[in-house]
Amino acid sequence: MPITDEVKIFAKRIGLDVVRVTSAKPFTDAAKRIKEQIQRGLRPKWNIETIDAYCDPRSALSSAKSIIVAAECYLTSEPVDLGRPGDPHGRIARYTWRNYYYDVKTKLEKVATFLKKKTQANVRFRCYSNGPLSEKPMAHRAGVGWYGKNGIILTRDYGSWVVLGALITNIELEEDEPLEKSCGNCQACIKACPTKAIIEPYVLDMPKCLQHVTHKQQVMPTPIREIWANRLYGCTTCQDVCPLNLRVKPKNRKPKYGYVGPSLSLIQILQVTEKEYRKRFHTNQIGEWWVSFGAIQRNAAIALGNIGDPNAIPALADALKHRRSFIVKG
């Protein structure tokens, strides 16, 4: 059996749901697209060198020849809000309920070990999930899935309820072809976006996207506050309405690492210090350095305002009086 087939069988046996292979050639089209979007003001500015490195696997491994791209389904059948009267909760985006990124990366490292044993070669590799390389172009070229009109990768069996990961290696493996699929005439995600951030198919105005706003240190405009509902972190509206996603059966995979859950107590979030918050969530992406703690408490204050539970008044009053963050006080 070819080594590529053996690797795929092993990867699926340890819990990776989709496994495909592509070359480690640079993703020049993706780099070009990012630069164009920056010029249009649709995403934050990067310097050209950073963009080129982001879209070139050889920036992570100079001897790279192949990329094993994997997807893991994170859809579960758990309740989406654990709040109750007197203890209102803020909702967390599904992909953040647990640290699925860490789960994927750990499994890809096992795949690399398997590859070493099977080839008896000097295998060099780098494993990433939510890392410093652009994983969606990798997934698209490898045939893991195709781009939805919201810019998210869709897979045949799991829709976009997946996290992606990549194993970059100096071993040459047999490449897969991209999938000849698209969303056709469907515009469900475009119509449902609360802020109309999907300005045209496959083009996202990132500063408008609630997923982007959720962790940014900025004053939240009133029109966004009014549609914020009880979000605390993230937004999956465009995924929730996708017809393909609606047909996906939950895998109910529940890795223990980095557990946050579907919702968190908003009053507690307003009352904790940043040190306490970072310590509690250090194994999940909501505790990462790039997620503004001020933005999280701002989100909590807005969600409490939208819910209107009187039990939140003391916590809100205390935040107004004692928090140093101007975006929380606002």
Short mmCIF file of N, CA, C and O in Angstrom, two decimals, residues 80-182:
data_model
loop_
_atom_site.label_atom_id
_atom_site.label_comp_id
_atom_site.label_asym_id
_atom_site.label_seq_id
_atom_site.Cartn_x
_atom_site.Cartn_y
_atom_site.Cartn_z
N VAL A 80 -26.92 25.29 23.75
CA VAL A 80 -26.08 26.40 23.30
C VAL A 80 -26.02 27.53 24.32
O VAL A 80 -25.24 28.48 24.16
N ASP A 81 -26.83 27.46 25.38
CA ASP A 81 -26.84 28.53 26.39
C ASP A 81 -27.19 27.92 27.74
O ASP A 81 -28.26 27.33 27.91
N LEU A 82 -26.28 28.06 28.70
CA LEU A 82 -26.48 27.48 30.03
C LEU A 82 -27.03 28.49 31.03
O LEU A 82 -27.11 28.22 32.22
N GLY A 83 -27.38 29.68 30.56
CA GLY A 83 -27.88 30.73 31.44
C GLY A 83 -29.24 30.41 32.03
O GLY A 83 -29.99 29.57 31.51
N ARG A 84 -29.55 31.08 33.12
CA ARG A 84 -30.85 30.92 33.78
C ARG A 84 -31.19 32.24 34.46
O ARG A 84 -30.30 33.09 34.66
N PRO A 85 -32.44 32.47 34.84
CA PRO A 85 -32.80 33.72 35.52
C PRO A 85 -31.93 33.98 36.74
O PRO A 85 -31.73 33.09 37.57
N GLY A 86 -31.38 35.17 36.81
CA GLY A 86 -30.48 35.52 37.89
C GLY A 86 -29.02 35.27 37.57
O GLY A 86 -28.14 35.79 38.25
N ASP A 87 -28.77 34.46 36.56
CA ASP A 87 -27.39 34.18 36.14
C ASP A 87 -27.34 34.17 34.61
O ASP A 87 -27.17 33.11 33.99
N PRO A 88 -27.51 35.33 33.99
CA PRO A 88 -27.51 35.38 32.52
C PRO A 88 -26.14 35.05 31.95
O PRO A 88 -25.11 35.43 32.51
N HIS A 89 -26.14 34.32 30.85
CA HIS A 89 -24.90 33.87 30.23
C HIS A 89 -24.69 34.55 28.88
O HIS A 89 -25.63 34.94 28.20
N GLY A 90 -23.42 34.63 28.49
CA GLY A 90 -23.05 35.09 27.16
C GLY A 90 -22.60 33.90 26.33
O GLY A 90 -21.85 33.04 26.80
N ARG A 91 -23.08 33.86 25.08
CA ARG A 91 -22.80 32.70 24.23
C ARG A 91 -21.40 32.74 23.65
O ARG A 91 -20.86 33.80 23.31
N ILE A 92 -20.81 31.56 23.53
CA ILE A 92 -19.49 31.36 22.97
C ILE A 92 -19.64 30.67 21.62
O ILE A 92 -20.43 29.74 21.48
N ALA A 93 -18.88 31.11 20.62
CA ALA A 93 -18.93 30.46 19.31
C ALA A 93 -18.54 28.99 19.44
O ALA A 93 -17.63 28.64 20.21
N ARG A 94 -19.20 28.12 18.69
CA ARG A 94 -19.05 26.67 18.84
C ARG A 94 -17.60 26.21 18.79
O ARG A 94 -17.18 25.35 19.56
N TYR A 95 -16.83 26.73 17.86
CA TYR A 95 -15.47 26.21 17.68
C TYR A 95 -14.59 26.50 18.88
O TYR A 95 -13.48 25.95 19.00
N THR A 96 -15.07 27.35 19.80
CA THR A 96 -14.29 27.73 20.97
C THR A 96 -14.76 27.03 22.23
O THR A 96 -14.20 27.23 23.30
N TRP A 97 -15.77 26.17 22.14
CA TRP A 97 -16.25 25.49 23.34
C TRP A 97 -15.14 24.65 23.98
O TRP A 97 -15.08 24.47 25.18
N ARG A 98 -14.27 24.14 23.14
CA ARG A 98 -13.09 23.38 23.59
C ARG A 98 -11.94 23.79 22.68
O ARG A 98 -12.16 24.38 21.63
N ASN A 99 -10.72 23.40 23.03
CA ASN A 99 -9.59 23.75 22.18
C ASN A 99 -9.38 22.66 21.13
O ASN A 99 -8.48 21.82 21.24
N TYR A 100 -10.24 22.69 20.12
CA TYR A 100 -10.14 21.72 19.04
C TYR A 100 -8.86 21.91 18.23
O TYR A 100 -8.35 20.96 17.64
N TYR A 101 -8.36 23.12 18.20
CA TYR A 101 -7.11 23.37 17.48
C TYR A 101 -5.96 22.55 18.09
O TYR A 101 -5.17 21.94 17.37
N TYR A 102 -5.90 22.56 19.40
CA TYR A 102 -4.86 21.78 20.08
C TYR A 102 -5.06 20.29 19.81
O TYR A 102 -4.09 19.55 19.60
N ASP A 103 -6.32 19.86 19.79
CA ASP A 103 -6.62 18.45 19.53
C ASP A 103 -6.13 18.04 18.14
O ASP A 103 -5.52 16.97 17.97
N VAL A 104 -6.39 18.88 17.14
CA VAL A 104 -5.96 18.59 15.78
C VAL A 104 -4.43 18.57 15.68
O VAL A 104 -3.84 17.67 15.08
N LYS A 105 -3.80 19.56 16.28
CA LYS A 105 -2.33 19.64 16.22
C LYS A 105 -1.70 18.41 16.87
O LYS A 105 -0.73 17.84 16.34
N THR A 106 -2.23 17.99 18.02
CA THR A 106 -1.70 16.81 18.71
C THR A 106 -1.82 15.56 17.84
O THR A 106 -0.89 14.73 17.77
N LYS A 107 -2.95 15.43 17.14
CA LYS A 107 -3.15 14.26 16.28
C LYS A 107 -2.22 14.31 15.07
O LYS A 107 -1.70 13.28 14.62
N LEU A 108 -1.99 15.50 14.53
CA LEU A 108 -1.08 15.63 13.40
C LEU A 108 0.36 15.28 13.80
O LEU A 108 1.12 14.72 13.01
N GLU A 109 0.73 15.58 15.02
CA GLU A 109 2.06 15.20 15.52
C GLU A 109 2.18 13.67 15.59
O GLU A 109 3.25 13.11 15.32
N LYS A 110 1.08 13.00 15.93
CA LYS A 110 1.08 11.53 15.93
C LYS A 110 1.22 11.00 14.50
O LYS A 110 1.88 9.98 14.27
N VAL A 111 0.59 11.70 13.55
CA VAL A 111 0.72 11.33 12.14
C VAL A 111 2.17 11.46 11.70
O VAL A 111 2.69 10.60 10.98
N ALA A 112 2.84 12.51 12.13
CA ALA A 112 4.25 12.71 11.78
C ALA A 112 5.12 11.58 12.34
O ALA A 112 6.03 11.08 11.66
N THR A 113 4.84 11.18 13.57
CA THR A 113 5.58 10.06 14.18
C THR A 113 5.35 8.78 13.39
O THR A 113 6.29 8.00 13.14
N PHE A 114 4.10 8.56 12.96
CA PHE A 114 3.76 7.39 12.14
C PHE A 114 4.53 7.43 10.82
O PHE A 114 5.08 6.41 10.37
N LEU A 115 4.59 8.60 10.21
CA LEU A 115 5.30 8.76 8.94
C LEU A 115 6.79 8.45 9.10
O LEU A 115 7.40 7.81 8.25
N LYS A 116 7.36 8.89 10.20
CA LYS A 116 8.78 8.60 10.48
C LYS A 116 9.03 7.11 10.57
O LYS A 116 9.98 6.57 9.99
N LYS A 117 8.18 6.41 11.32
CA LYS A 117 8.36 4.97 11.52
C LYS A 117 8.20 4.21 10.21
O LYS A 117 8.93 3.26 9.93
N LYS A 118 7.24 4.63 9.40
CA LYS A 118 6.95 3.92 8.16
C LYS A 118 8.02 4.14 7.09
O LYS A 118 8.33 3.22 6.32
N THR A 119 8.55 5.33 7.01
CA THR A 119 9.51 5.64 5.94
C THR A 119 10.95 5.38 6.36
O THR A 119 11.82 5.22 5.50
N GLN A 120 11.21 5.36 7.66
CA GLN A 120 12.58 5.23 8.17
C GLN A 120 13.49 6.30 7.57
O GLN A 120 14.68 6.10 7.39
N ALA A 121 12.89 7.43 7.25
CA ALA A 121 13.64 8.51 6.61
C ALA A 121 13.87 9.64 7.61
O ALA A 121 13.32 9.64 8.72
N ASN A 122 14.67 10.61 7.20
CA ASN A 122 14.93 11.79 8.02
C ASN A 122 13.76 12.75 7.84
O ASN A 122 13.86 13.74 7.11
N VAL A 123 12.67 12.44 8.49
CA VAL A 123 11.45 13.22 8.33
C VAL A 123 11.56 14.52 9.12
O VAL A 123 11.80 14.52 10.32
N ARG A 124 11.37 15.61 8.41
CA ARG A 124 11.27 16.92 9.05
C ARG A 124 9.84 17.40 8.87
O ARG A 124 9.21 17.18 7.82
N PHE A 125 9.31 18.07 9.88
CA PHE A 125 7.91 18.47 9.79
C PHE A 125 7.61 19.66 10.71
O PHE A 125 8.37 19.95 11.63
N ARG A 126 6.50 20.29 10.43
CA ARG A 126 5.91 21.31 11.30
C ARG A 126 4.40 21.06 11.30
O ARG A 126 3.81 20.82 10.26
N CYS A 127 3.80 21.13 12.49
CA CYS A 127 2.36 20.93 12.61
C CYS A 127 1.70 22.21 13.11
O CYS A 127 2.19 22.83 14.06
N TYR A 128 0.60 22.58 12.46
CA TYR A 128 -0.11 23.79 12.84
C TYR A 128 -1.61 23.58 12.79
O TYR A 128 -2.13 22.83 11.96
N SER A 129 -2.30 24.27 13.69
CA SER A 129 -3.75 24.42 13.60
C SER A 129 -4.04 25.78 14.20
O SER A 129 -3.67 26.06 15.34
N ASN A 130 -4.66 26.65 13.39
CA ASN A 130 -4.82 28.05 13.79
C ASN A 130 -3.45 28.68 14.02
O ASN A 130 -3.24 29.43 14.96
N GLY A 131 -2.51 28.35 13.12
CA GLY A 131 -1.13 28.79 13.29
C GLY A 131 -0.75 29.94 12.38
O GLY A 131 -1.61 30.67 11.88
N PRO A 132 0.55 30.08 12.13
CA PRO A 132 1.06 31.23 11.38
C PRO A 132 1.01 31.07 9.87
O PRO A 132 1.63 31.85 9.15
N LEU A 133 0.29 30.06 9.40
CA LEU A 133 0.16 29.85 7.95
C LEU A 133 -1.32 29.84 7.57
O LEU A 133 -2.18 29.51 8.38
N SER A 134 -1.58 30.17 6.32
CA SER A 134 -2.96 30.26 5.83
C SER A 134 -3.49 28.86 5.52
O SER A 134 -3.14 28.27 4.50
N GLU A 135 -4.34 28.34 6.40
CA GLU A 135 -4.79 26.95 6.28
C GLU A 135 -5.93 26.77 5.29
O GLU A 135 -6.09 25.69 4.70
N LYS A 136 -6.75 27.79 5.09
CA LYS A 136 -7.88 27.64 4.17
C LYS A 136 -7.43 27.41 2.72
O LYS A 136 -7.98 26.50 2.06
N PRO A 137 -6.45 28.16 2.20
CA PRO A 137 -5.96 27.83 0.85
C PRO A 137 -5.38 26.43 0.75
O PRO A 137 -5.53 25.75 -0.27
N MET A 138 -4.73 25.97 1.82
CA MET A 138 -4.21 24.60 1.84
C MET A 138 -5.35 23.60 1.72
O MET A 138 -5.30 22.64 0.94
N ALA A 139 -6.40 23.83 2.53
CA ALA A 139 -7.54 22.91 2.54
C ALA A 139 -8.24 22.90 1.18
O ALA A 139 -8.69 21.85 0.71
N HIS A 140 -8.32 24.06 0.56
CA HIS A 140 -8.98 24.15 -0.74
C HIS A 140 -8.18 23.41 -1.81
O HIS A 140 -8.73 22.60 -2.56
N ARG A 141 -6.88 23.65 -1.88
CA ARG A 141 -6.06 23.01 -2.91
C ARG A 141 -5.95 21.50 -2.70
O ARG A 141 -5.87 20.73 -3.66
N ALA A 142 -5.99 21.07 -1.45
CA ALA A 142 -5.89 19.64 -1.15
C ALA A 142 -7.20 18.91 -1.39
O ALA A 142 -7.23 17.68 -1.44
N GLY A 143 -8.30 19.65 -1.55
CA GLY A 143 -9.59 19.01 -1.74
C GLY A 143 -10.28 18.63 -0.45
O GLY A 143 -11.21 17.82 -0.46
N VAL A 144 -9.86 19.22 0.67
CA VAL A 144 -10.57 19.01 1.94
C VAL A 144 -11.99 19.57 1.83
O VAL A 144 -12.95 19.01 2.35
N GLY A 145 -12.10 20.68 1.11
CA GLY A 145 -13.40 21.31 0.93
C GLY A 145 -13.33 22.41 -0.09
O GLY A 145 -12.33 22.55 -0.81
N TRP A 146 -14.38 23.21 -0.15
CA TRP A 146 -14.42 24.34 -1.07
C TRP A 146 -14.83 25.58 -0.28
O TRP A 146 -15.31 25.49 0.85
N TYR A 147 -14.63 26.74 -0.88
CA TYR A 147 -14.97 27.98 -0.20
C TYR A 147 -16.47 28.23 -0.23
O TYR A 147 -17.10 28.24 -1.29
N GLY A 148 -17.04 28.46 0.96
CA GLY A 148 -18.40 28.97 1.02
C GLY A 148 -18.36 30.46 0.70
O GLY A 148 -17.29 31.09 0.69
N LYS A 149 -19.50 31.06 0.47
CA LYS A 149 -19.54 32.47 0.10
C LYS A 149 -19.22 33.39 1.28
O LYS A 149 -19.01 34.59 1.10
N ASN A 150 -19.16 32.81 2.49
CA ASN A 150 -18.70 33.56 3.65
C ASN A 150 -17.18 33.46 3.83
O ASN A 150 -16.64 33.97 4.81
N GLY A 151 -16.51 32.78 2.89
CA GLY A 151 -15.05 32.66 2.96
C GLY A 151 -14.57 31.52 3.82
O GLY A 151 -13.36 31.33 3.98
N ILE A 152 -15.48 30.71 4.36
CA ILE A 152 -15.13 29.59 5.23
C ILE A 152 -15.14 28.30 4.40
O ILE A 152 -15.95 28.15 3.48
N ILE A 153 -14.24 27.38 4.72
CA ILE A 153 -14.16 26.12 4.00
C ILE A 153 -15.34 25.22 4.38
O ILE A 153 -15.63 25.01 5.56
N LEU A 154 -15.99 24.66 3.36
CA LEU A 154 -17.07 23.69 3.54
C LEU A 154 -16.58 22.31 3.13
O LEU A 154 -15.95 22.16 2.08
N THR A 155 -16.87 21.32 3.94
CA THR A 155 -16.53 19.93 3.62
C THR A 155 -17.80 19.18 3.24
O THR A 155 -18.91 19.58 3.62
N ARG A 156 -17.65 18.06 2.51
CA ARG A 156 -18.82 17.30 2.05
C ARG A 156 -19.70 16.82 3.20
O ARG A 156 -20.91 16.96 3.19
N ASP A 157 -19.08 16.21 4.20
CA ASP A 157 -19.83 15.52 5.24
C ASP A 157 -20.05 16.33 6.51
O ASP A 157 -20.96 16.03 7.29
N TYR A 158 -19.23 17.36 6.72
CA TYR A 158 -19.29 18.09 7.99
C TYR A 158 -19.52 19.58 7.81
O TYR A 158 -19.45 20.33 8.78
N GLY A 159 -19.83 20.00 6.59
CA GLY A 159 -20.04 21.40 6.33
C GLY A 159 -18.84 22.22 6.77
O GLY A 159 -17.69 21.82 6.59
N SER A 160 -19.12 23.36 7.40
CA SER A 160 -18.02 24.19 7.91
C SER A 160 -17.82 24.00 9.41
O SER A 160 -17.07 24.76 10.05
N TRP A 161 -18.48 22.98 9.98
CA TRP A 161 -18.29 22.70 11.41
C TRP A 161 -16.97 21.95 11.63
O TRP A 161 -16.94 20.86 12.21
N VAL A 162 -15.89 22.48 11.14
CA VAL A 162 -14.59 21.83 11.27
C VAL A 162 -13.52 22.85 11.62
O VAL A 162 -13.63 24.03 11.28
N VAL A 163 -12.50 22.39 12.33
CA VAL A 163 -11.26 23.15 12.44
C VAL A 163 -10.24 22.47 11.54
O VAL A 163 -10.28 21.25 11.32
N LEU A 164 -9.34 23.27 11.00
CA LEU A 164 -8.35 22.78 10.05
C LEU A 164 -6.98 22.69 10.69
O LEU A 164 -6.67 23.41 11.64
N GLY A 165 -6.16 21.82 10.15
CA GLY A 165 -4.77 21.71 10.59
C GLY A 165 -3.91 21.24 9.44
O GLY A 165 -4.41 20.71 8.44
N ALA A 166 -2.62 21.47 9.57
CA ALA A 166 -1.70 21.10 8.48
C ALA A 166 -0.40 20.55 9.04
O ALA A 166 0.14 21.07 10.02
N LEU A 167 0.07 19.48 8.41
CA LEU A 167 1.38 18.90 8.70
C LEU A 167 2.25 19.13 7.47
O LEU A 167 2.00 18.57 6.41
N ILE A 168 3.25 19.98 7.63
CA ILE A 168 4.15 20.30 6.52
C ILE A 168 5.39 19.42 6.67
O ILE A 168 5.98 19.36 7.76
N THR A 169 5.77 18.74 5.60
CA THR A 169 6.87 17.79 5.71
C THR A 169 7.80 17.82 4.50
O THR A 169 7.39 18.27 3.42
N ASN A 170 9.00 17.34 4.69
CA ASN A 170 9.97 17.25 3.59
C ASN A 170 9.83 15.95 2.81
O ASN A 170 10.57 15.70 1.86
N ILE A 171 8.88 15.09 3.20
CA ILE A 171 8.63 13.85 2.48
C ILE A 171 7.62 14.13 1.35
O ILE A 171 6.59 14.77 1.57
N GLU A 172 7.92 13.63 0.17
CA GLU A 172 7.02 13.85 -0.96
C GLU A 172 5.93 12.78 -0.96
O GLU A 172 6.21 11.58 -1.00
N LEU A 173 4.69 13.24 -0.92
CA LEU A 173 3.53 12.36 -0.89
C LEU A 173 2.65 12.59 -2.12
O LEU A 173 2.74 13.64 -2.76
N GLU A 174 1.81 11.62 -2.42
CA GLU A 174 0.93 11.74 -3.57
C GLU A 174 -0.14 12.80 -3.32
O GLU A 174 -0.82 12.79 -2.29
N GLU A 175 -0.29 13.73 -4.25
CA GLU A 175 -1.19 14.86 -4.09
C GLU A 175 -2.63 14.51 -4.47
O GLU A 175 -2.87 13.70 -5.36
N ASP A 176 -3.57 15.16 -3.78
CA ASP A 176 -4.99 15.06 -4.13
C ASP A 176 -5.39 16.27 -4.97
O ASP A 176 -4.72 17.30 -4.96
N GLU A 177 -6.51 16.13 -5.65
CA GLU A 177 -7.03 17.21 -6.49
C GLU A 177 -8.06 18.03 -5.71
O GLU A 177 -8.75 17.50 -4.82
N PRO A 178 -8.19 19.32 -6.03
CA PRO A 178 -9.27 20.11 -5.41
C PRO A 178 -10.64 19.55 -5.76
O PRO A 178 -10.80 18.87 -6.78
N LEU A 179 -11.63 19.82 -4.93
CA LEU A 179 -12.99 19.38 -5.20
C LEU A 179 -13.66 20.33 -6.19
O LEU A 179 -13.56 21.55 -6.05
N GLU A 180 -14.33 19.77 -7.16
CA GLU A 180 -15.08 20.59 -8.12
C GLU A 180 -16.48 20.82 -7.58
O GLU A 180 -17.46 20.29 -8.09
N LYS A 181 -16.57 21.60 -6.51
CA LYS A 181 -17.87 21.89 -5.90
C LYS A 181 -17.96 23.38 -5.56
O LYS A 181 -16.94 24.05 -5.39
N SER A 182 -19.19 23.84 -5.43
CA SER A 182 -19.43 25.22 -5.01
C SER A 182 -20.78 25.28 -4.31
O SER A 182 -21.50 24.27 -4.23
#
